[in-house]
Short mmCIF file of C-alpha atoms in Angstrom, two decimals:
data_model
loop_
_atom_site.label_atom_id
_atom_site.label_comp_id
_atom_site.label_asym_id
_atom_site.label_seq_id
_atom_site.Cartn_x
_atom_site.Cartn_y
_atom_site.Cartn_z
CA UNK A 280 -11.06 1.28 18.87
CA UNK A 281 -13.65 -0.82 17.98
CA UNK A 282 -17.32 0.48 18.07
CA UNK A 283 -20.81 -0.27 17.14
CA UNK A 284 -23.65 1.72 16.14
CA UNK A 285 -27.72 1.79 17.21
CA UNK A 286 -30.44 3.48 16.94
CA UNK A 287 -33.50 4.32 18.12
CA UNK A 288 -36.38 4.77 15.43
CA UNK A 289 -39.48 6.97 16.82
CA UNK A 290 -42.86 7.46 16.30
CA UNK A 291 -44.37 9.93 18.10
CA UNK A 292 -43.74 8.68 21.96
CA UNK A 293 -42.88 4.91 20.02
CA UNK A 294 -40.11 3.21 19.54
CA UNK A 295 -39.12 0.64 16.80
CA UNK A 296 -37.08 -2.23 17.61
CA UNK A 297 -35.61 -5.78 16.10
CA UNK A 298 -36.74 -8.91 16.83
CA UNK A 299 -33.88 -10.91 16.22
CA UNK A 300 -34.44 -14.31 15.50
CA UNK A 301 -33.32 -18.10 16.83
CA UNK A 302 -29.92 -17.85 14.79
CA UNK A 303 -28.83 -14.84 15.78
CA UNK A 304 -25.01 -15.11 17.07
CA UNK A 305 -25.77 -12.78 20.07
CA UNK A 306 -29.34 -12.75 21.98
CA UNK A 307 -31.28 -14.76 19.95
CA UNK A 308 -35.52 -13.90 19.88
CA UNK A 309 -35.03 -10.82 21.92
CA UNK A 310 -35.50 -6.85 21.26
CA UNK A 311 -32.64 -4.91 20.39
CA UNK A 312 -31.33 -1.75 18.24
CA UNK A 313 -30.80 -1.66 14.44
CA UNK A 314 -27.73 -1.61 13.70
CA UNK A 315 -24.36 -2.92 14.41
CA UNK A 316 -20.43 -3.27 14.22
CA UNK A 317 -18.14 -0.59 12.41
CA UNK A 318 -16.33 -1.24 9.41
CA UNK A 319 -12.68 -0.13 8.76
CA UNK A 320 -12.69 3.51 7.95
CA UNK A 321 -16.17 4.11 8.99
CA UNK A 322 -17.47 7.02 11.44
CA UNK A 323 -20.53 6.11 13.70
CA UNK A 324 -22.52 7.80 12.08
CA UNK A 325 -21.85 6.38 8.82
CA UNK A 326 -22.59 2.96 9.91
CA UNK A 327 -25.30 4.20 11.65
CA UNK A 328 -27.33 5.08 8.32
CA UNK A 329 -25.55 2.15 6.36
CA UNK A 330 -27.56 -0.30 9.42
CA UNK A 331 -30.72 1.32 8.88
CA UNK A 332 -30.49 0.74 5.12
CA UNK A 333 -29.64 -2.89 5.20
CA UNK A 334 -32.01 -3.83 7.89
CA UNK A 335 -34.70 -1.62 7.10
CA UNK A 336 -36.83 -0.17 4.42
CA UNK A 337 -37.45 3.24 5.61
CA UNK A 338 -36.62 6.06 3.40
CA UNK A 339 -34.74 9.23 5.12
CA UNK A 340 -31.90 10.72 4.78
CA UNK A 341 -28.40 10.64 6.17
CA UNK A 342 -28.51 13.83 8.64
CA UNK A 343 -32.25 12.53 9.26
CA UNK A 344 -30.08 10.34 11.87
CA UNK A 345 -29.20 12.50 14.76
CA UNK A 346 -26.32 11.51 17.22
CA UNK A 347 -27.57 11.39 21.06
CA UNK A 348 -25.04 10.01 22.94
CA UNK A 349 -22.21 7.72 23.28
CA UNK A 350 -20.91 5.68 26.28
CA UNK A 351 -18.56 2.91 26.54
CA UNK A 352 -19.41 -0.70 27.03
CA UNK A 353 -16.92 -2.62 29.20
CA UNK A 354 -19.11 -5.95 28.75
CA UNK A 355 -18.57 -5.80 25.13
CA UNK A 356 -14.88 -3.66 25.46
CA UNK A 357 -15.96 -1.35 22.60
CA UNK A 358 -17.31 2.40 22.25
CA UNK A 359 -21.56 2.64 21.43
CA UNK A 360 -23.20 5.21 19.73
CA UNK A 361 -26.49 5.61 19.95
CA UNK A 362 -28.55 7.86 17.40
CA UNK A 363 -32.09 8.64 16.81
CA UNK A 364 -34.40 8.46 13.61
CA UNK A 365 -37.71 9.94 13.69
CA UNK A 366 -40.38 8.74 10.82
CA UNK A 367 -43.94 8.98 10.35
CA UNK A 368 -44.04 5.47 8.95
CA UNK A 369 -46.51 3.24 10.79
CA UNK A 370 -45.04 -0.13 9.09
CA UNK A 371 -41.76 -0.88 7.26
CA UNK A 372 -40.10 -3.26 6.20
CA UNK A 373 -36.86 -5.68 8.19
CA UNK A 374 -34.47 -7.59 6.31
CA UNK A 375 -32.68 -8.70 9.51
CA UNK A 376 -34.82 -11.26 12.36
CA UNK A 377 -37.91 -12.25 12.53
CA UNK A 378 -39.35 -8.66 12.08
CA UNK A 379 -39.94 -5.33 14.20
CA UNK A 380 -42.60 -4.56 17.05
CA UNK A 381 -43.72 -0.98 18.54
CA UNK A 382 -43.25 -0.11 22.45
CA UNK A 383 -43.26 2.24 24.83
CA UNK A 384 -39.44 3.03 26.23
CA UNK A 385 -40.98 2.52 29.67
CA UNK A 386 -42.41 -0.94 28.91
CA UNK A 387 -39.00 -1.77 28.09
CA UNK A 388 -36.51 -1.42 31.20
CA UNK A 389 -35.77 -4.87 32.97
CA UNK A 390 -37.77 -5.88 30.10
CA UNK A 391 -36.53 -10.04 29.59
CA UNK A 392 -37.43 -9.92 26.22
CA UNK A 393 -34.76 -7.44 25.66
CA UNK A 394 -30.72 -7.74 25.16
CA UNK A 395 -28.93 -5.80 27.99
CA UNK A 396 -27.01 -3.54 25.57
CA UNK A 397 -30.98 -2.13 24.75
CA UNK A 398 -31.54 -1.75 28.59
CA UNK A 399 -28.44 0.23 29.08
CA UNK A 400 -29.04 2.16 25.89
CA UNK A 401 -32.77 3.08 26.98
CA UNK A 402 -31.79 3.44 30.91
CA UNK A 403 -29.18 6.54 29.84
CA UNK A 404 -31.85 7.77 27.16
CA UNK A 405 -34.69 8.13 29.93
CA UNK A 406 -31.64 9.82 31.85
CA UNK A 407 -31.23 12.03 29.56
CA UNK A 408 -34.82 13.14 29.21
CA UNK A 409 -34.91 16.69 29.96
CA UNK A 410 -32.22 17.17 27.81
CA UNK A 411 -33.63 15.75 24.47
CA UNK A 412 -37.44 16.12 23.18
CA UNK A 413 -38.96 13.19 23.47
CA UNK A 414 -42.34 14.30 23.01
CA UNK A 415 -44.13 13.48 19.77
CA UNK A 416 -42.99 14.80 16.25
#
């Protein structure tokens, strides 16, 4: 089944996201996860890290990436996994779009600026609130 990977990188009560740029092939200029599509023979997890790597400069390592849930998405007919990477890092560097900005989950919902796979992604992980920490580190 085909799948893709995202996740959420946190600072404290911050989140990280993309800003994908004007050529992207799928919500161009908005906020989204890093990450992306499986490869053949890949777990979620796996791609997961490998995402973070080639869109991202951040140092950490593989189990720093922590599964936190998975739904499916009927608008895109494929499985998403969502993880979470917490860093210290104030600044980093993006290989992918036009760059990365800093907000506040809440700031986010119904947010235009985002894609709708980010909305549903955030929607279920303010859901899920009182069963993860999402306090600061």
């Amino acid at each position: 089944m085909r799948f893709a990977s995202g996740t959420f990188i946190r600072r404290g009560d911050m989140f990280a996201l993309q800003r994908r740029d004007a050529n992207a092939p799928t919500n161009p200029n908005k906020l989204s996860l890093f990450g992306g599509s499986g490869e053949p023979g890949e777990t979620a997890h796996d791609c997961a890290v490998r995402e973070l790597r080639e869109e991202t400069s951040l140092q950490f390592r593989p189990d720093d990436v922590v599964p936190i849930m998975e739904y499916y998405r009927s608008d895109a007919r494929r499985m998403q996994y969502i993880f979470e990477l917490r860093t210290s890092a104030e600044d980093f560097e993006v290989f992918e779009g036009l760059g990365f900005e800093w907000h506040h989950a809440k700031e986010l919902i119904d947010n235009q600026e985002t894609t709708l796979g980010l909305q549903e992604a955030l929607r279920k992980y303010m859901e899920m609130k009182g069963k993860i920490d999402v306090s600061a580190n």
